[in-house]
Short mmCIF file of N, CA and C in Angstrom, two decimals:
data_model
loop_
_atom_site.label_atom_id
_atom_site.label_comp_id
_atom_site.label_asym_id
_atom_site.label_seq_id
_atom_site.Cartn_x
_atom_site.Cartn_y
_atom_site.Cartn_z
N UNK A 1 3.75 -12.84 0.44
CA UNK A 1 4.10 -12.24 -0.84
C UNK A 1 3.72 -10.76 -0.83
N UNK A 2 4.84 -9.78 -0.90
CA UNK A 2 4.58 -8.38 -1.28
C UNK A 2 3.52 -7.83 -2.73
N UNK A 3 2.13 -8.51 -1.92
CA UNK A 3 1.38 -6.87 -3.45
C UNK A 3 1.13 -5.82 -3.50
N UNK A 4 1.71 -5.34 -2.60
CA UNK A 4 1.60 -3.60 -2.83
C UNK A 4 2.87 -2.91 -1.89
N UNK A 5 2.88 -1.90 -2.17
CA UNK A 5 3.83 -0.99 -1.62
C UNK A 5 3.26 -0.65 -0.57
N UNK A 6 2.54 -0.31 -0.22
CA UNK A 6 1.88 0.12 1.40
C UNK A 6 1.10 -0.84 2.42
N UNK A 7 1.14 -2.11 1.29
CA UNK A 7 0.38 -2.88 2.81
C UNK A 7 -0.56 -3.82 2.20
N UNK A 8 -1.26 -2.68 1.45
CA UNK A 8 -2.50 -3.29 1.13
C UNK A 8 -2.92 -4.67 0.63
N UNK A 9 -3.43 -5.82 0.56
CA UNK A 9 -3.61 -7.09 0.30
C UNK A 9 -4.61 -6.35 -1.65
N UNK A 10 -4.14 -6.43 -2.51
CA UNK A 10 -4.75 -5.87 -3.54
C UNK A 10 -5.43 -7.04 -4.27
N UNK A 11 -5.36 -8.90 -3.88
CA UNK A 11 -6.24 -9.97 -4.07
C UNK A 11 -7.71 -9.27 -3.51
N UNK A 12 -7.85 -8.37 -2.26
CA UNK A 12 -8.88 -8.59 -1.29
C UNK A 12 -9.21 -7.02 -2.02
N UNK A 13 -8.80 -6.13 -3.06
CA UNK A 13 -9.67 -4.68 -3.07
C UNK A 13 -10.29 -4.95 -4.38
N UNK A 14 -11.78 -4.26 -3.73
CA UNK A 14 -12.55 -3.74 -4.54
C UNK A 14 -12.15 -3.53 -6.07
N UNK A 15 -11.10 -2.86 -6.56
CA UNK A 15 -10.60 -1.92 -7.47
C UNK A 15 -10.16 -2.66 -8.24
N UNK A 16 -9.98 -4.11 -7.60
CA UNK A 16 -9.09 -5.15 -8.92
C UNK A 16 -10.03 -5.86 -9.65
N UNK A 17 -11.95 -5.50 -9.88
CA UNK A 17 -13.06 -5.81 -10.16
C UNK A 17 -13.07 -5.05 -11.56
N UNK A 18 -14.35 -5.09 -12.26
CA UNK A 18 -14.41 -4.09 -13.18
C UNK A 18 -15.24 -3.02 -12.41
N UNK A 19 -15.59 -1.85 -13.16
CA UNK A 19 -14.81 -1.28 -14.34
C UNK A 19 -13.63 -0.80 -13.86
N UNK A 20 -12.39 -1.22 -13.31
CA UNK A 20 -11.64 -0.55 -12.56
C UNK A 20 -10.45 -1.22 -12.94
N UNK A 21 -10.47 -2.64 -12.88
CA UNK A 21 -9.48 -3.04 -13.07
C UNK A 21 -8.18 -2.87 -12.42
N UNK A 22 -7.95 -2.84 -11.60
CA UNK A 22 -6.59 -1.97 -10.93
C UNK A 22 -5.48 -3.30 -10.95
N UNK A 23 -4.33 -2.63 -11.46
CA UNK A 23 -3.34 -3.75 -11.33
C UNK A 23 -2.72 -3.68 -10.80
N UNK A 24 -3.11 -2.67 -9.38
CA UNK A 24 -1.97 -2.62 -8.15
C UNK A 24 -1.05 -1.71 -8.61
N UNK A 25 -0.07 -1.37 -7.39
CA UNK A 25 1.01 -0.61 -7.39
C UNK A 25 2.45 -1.18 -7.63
N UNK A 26 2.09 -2.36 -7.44
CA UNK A 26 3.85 -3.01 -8.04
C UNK A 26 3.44 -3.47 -9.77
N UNK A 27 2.55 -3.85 -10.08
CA UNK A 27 2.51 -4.07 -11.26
C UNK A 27 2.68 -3.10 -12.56
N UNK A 28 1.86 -1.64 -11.74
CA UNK A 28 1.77 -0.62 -12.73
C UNK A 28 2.91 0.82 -12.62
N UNK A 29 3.78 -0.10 -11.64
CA UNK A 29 5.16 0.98 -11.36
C UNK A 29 4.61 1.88 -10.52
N UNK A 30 3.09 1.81 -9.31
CA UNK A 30 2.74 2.97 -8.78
C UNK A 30 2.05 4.20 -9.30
N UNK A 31 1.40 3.57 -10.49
CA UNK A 31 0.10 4.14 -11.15
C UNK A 31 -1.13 3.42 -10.88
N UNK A 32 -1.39 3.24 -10.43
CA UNK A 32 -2.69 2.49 -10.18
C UNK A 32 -4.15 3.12 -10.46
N UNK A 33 -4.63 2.47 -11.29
CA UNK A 33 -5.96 2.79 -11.45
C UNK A 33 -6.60 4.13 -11.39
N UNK A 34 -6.59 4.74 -10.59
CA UNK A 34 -7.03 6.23 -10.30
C UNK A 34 -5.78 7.45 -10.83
N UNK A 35 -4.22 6.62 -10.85
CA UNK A 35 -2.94 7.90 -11.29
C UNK A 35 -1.77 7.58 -10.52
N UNK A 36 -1.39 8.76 -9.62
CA UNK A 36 0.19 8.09 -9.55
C UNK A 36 -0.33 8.30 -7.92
N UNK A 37 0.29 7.03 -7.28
CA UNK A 37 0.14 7.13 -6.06
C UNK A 37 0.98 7.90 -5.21
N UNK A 38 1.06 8.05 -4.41
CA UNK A 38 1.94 8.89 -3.64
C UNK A 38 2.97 8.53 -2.74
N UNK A 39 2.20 7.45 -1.91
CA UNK A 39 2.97 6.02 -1.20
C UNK A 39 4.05 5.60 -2.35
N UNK A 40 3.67 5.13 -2.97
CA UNK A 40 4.04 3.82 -3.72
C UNK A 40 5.18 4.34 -4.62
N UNK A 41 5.29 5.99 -5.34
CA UNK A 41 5.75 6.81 -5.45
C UNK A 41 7.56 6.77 -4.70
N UNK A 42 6.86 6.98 -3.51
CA UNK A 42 7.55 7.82 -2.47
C UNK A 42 8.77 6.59 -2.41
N UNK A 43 8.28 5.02 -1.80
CA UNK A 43 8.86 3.92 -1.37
C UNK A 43 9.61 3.49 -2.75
N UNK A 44 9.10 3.71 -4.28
CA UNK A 44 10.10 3.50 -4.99
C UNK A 44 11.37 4.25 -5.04
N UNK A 45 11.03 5.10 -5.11
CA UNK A 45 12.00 6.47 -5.14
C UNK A 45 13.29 6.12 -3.80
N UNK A 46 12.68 5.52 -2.77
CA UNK A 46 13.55 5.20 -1.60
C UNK A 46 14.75 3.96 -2.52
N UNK A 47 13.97 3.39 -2.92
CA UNK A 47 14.15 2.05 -3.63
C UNK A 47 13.84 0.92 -2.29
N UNK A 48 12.36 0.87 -1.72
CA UNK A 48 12.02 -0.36 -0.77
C UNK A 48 11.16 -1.05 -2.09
N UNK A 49 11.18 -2.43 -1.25
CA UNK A 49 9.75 -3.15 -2.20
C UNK A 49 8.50 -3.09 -1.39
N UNK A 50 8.66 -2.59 -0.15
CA UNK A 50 7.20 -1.99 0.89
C UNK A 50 7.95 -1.23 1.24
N UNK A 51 6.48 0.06 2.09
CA UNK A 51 7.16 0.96 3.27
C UNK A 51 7.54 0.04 4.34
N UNK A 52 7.69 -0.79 4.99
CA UNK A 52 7.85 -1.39 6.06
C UNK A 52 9.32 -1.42 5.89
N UNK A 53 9.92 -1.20 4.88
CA UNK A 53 11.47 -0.86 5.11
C UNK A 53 11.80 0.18 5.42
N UNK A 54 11.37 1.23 5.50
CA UNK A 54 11.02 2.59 5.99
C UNK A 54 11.54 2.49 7.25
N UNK A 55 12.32 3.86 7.43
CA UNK A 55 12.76 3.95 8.83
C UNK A 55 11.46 4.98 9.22
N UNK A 56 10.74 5.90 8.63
CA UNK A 56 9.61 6.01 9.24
C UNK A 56 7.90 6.16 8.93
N UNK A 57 8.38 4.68 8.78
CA UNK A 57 6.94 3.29 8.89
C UNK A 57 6.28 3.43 10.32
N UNK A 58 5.05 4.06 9.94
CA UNK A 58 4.45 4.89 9.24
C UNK A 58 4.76 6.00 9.29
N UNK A 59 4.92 6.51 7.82
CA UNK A 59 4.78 8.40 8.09
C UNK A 59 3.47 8.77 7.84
N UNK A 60 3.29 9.96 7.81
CA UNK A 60 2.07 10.96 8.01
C UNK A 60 0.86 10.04 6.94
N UNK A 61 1.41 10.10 5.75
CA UNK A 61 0.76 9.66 4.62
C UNK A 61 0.26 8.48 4.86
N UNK A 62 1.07 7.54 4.98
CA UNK A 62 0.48 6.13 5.13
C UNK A 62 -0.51 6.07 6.29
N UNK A 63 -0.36 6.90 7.77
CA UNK A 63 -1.45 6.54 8.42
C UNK A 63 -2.38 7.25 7.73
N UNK A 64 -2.70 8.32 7.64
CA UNK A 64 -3.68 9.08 6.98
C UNK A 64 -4.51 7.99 6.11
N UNK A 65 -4.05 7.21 5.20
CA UNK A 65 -4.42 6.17 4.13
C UNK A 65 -5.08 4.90 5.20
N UNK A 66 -4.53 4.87 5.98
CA UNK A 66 -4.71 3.85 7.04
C UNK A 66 -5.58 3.55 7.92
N UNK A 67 -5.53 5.04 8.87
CA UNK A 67 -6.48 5.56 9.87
C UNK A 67 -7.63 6.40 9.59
N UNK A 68 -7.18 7.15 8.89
CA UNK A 68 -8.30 8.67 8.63
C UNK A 68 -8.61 8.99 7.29
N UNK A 69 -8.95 8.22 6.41
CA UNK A 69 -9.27 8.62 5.16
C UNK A 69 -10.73 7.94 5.25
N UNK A 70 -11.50 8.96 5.33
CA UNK A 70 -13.01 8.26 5.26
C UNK A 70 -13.69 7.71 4.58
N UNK A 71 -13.14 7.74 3.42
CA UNK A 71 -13.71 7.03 2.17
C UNK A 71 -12.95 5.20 2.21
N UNK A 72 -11.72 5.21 2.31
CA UNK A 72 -10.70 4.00 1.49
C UNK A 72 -10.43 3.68 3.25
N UNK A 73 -9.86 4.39 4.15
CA UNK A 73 -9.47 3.91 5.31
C UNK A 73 -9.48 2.31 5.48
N UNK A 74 -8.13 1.68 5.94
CA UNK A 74 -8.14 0.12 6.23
C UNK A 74 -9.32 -0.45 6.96
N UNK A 75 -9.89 -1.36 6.93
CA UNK A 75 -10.86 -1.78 7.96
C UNK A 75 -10.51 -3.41 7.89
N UNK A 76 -9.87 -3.60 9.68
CA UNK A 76 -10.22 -2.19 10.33
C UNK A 76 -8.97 -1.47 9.99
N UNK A 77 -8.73 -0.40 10.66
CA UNK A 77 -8.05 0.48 10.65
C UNK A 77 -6.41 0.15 10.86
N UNK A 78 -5.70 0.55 10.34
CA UNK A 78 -3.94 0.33 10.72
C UNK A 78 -3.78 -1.63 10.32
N UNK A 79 -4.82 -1.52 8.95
CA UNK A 79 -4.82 -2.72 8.64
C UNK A 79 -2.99 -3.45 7.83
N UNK A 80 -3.16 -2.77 7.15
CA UNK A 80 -2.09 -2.34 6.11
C UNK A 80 -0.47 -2.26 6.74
N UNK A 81 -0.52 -1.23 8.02
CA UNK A 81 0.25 -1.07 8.49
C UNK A 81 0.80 -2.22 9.45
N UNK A 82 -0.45 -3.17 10.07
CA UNK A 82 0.01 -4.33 10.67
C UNK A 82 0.44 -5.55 9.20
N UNK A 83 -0.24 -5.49 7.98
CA UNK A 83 0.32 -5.93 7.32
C UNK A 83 2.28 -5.93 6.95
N UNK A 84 2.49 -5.01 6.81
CA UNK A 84 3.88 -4.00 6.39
C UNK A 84 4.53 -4.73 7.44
N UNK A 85 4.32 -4.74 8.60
CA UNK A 85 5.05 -5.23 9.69
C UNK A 85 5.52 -6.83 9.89
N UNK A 86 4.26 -7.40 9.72
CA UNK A 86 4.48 -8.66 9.35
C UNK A 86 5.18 -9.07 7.61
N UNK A 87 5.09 -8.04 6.98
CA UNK A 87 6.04 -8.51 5.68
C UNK A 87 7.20 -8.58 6.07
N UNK A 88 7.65 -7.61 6.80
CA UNK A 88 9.08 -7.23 7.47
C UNK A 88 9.71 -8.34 8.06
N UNK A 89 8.66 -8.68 9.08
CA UNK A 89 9.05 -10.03 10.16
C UNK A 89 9.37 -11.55 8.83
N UNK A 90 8.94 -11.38 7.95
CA UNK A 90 9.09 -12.73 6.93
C UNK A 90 10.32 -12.16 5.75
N UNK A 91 10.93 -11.17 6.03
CA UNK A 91 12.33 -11.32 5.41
C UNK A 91 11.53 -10.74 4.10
N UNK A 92 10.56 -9.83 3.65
CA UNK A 92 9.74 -9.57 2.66
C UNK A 92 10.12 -8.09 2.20
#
């Protein structure tokens, strides 16, 4: 099941706790919790229901989110992105 636009498993983040509450990026049209995402943004605007429909899955942004963001970074790493891939492979 697609819950997010970039990958992310949003059952398994932090952010969907209090005080945060986050209702994800498909729920909140790609506002999520902190404002407007950028990913999530970007892949509506394409009109995908993930980047993994993306012809280029991954771009800059998503690894950055993925690999090198020191704070949020997937763990492990290119978590998200092996997610996206396997949504793909299930017709998602």
């Amino acid at each position: 099941m697609v819950e997010s636009r970039c990958g992310l498993i949003c059952g398994e983040c932090e952010y969907r706790k209090e005080p945060y509450n986050c209702g994800g990026c498909v729920t909140t049209n790609g506002n999520p919790f902190y404002g407007v995402c950028k990913v999530a943004t970007c892949c509506q605007e394409k009109g995908f229901g993930h980047c993994g429909h993306c012809s280029v899955m991954p771009c800059e942004t998503l690894h950055f989110y993925s690999y090198l963001d020191k704070e949020h970074r997937d763990k492990p790493p290119g978590a998200r992105i092996e997610v996206l891939k396997k949504w793909l492979k299930e017709g998602n």
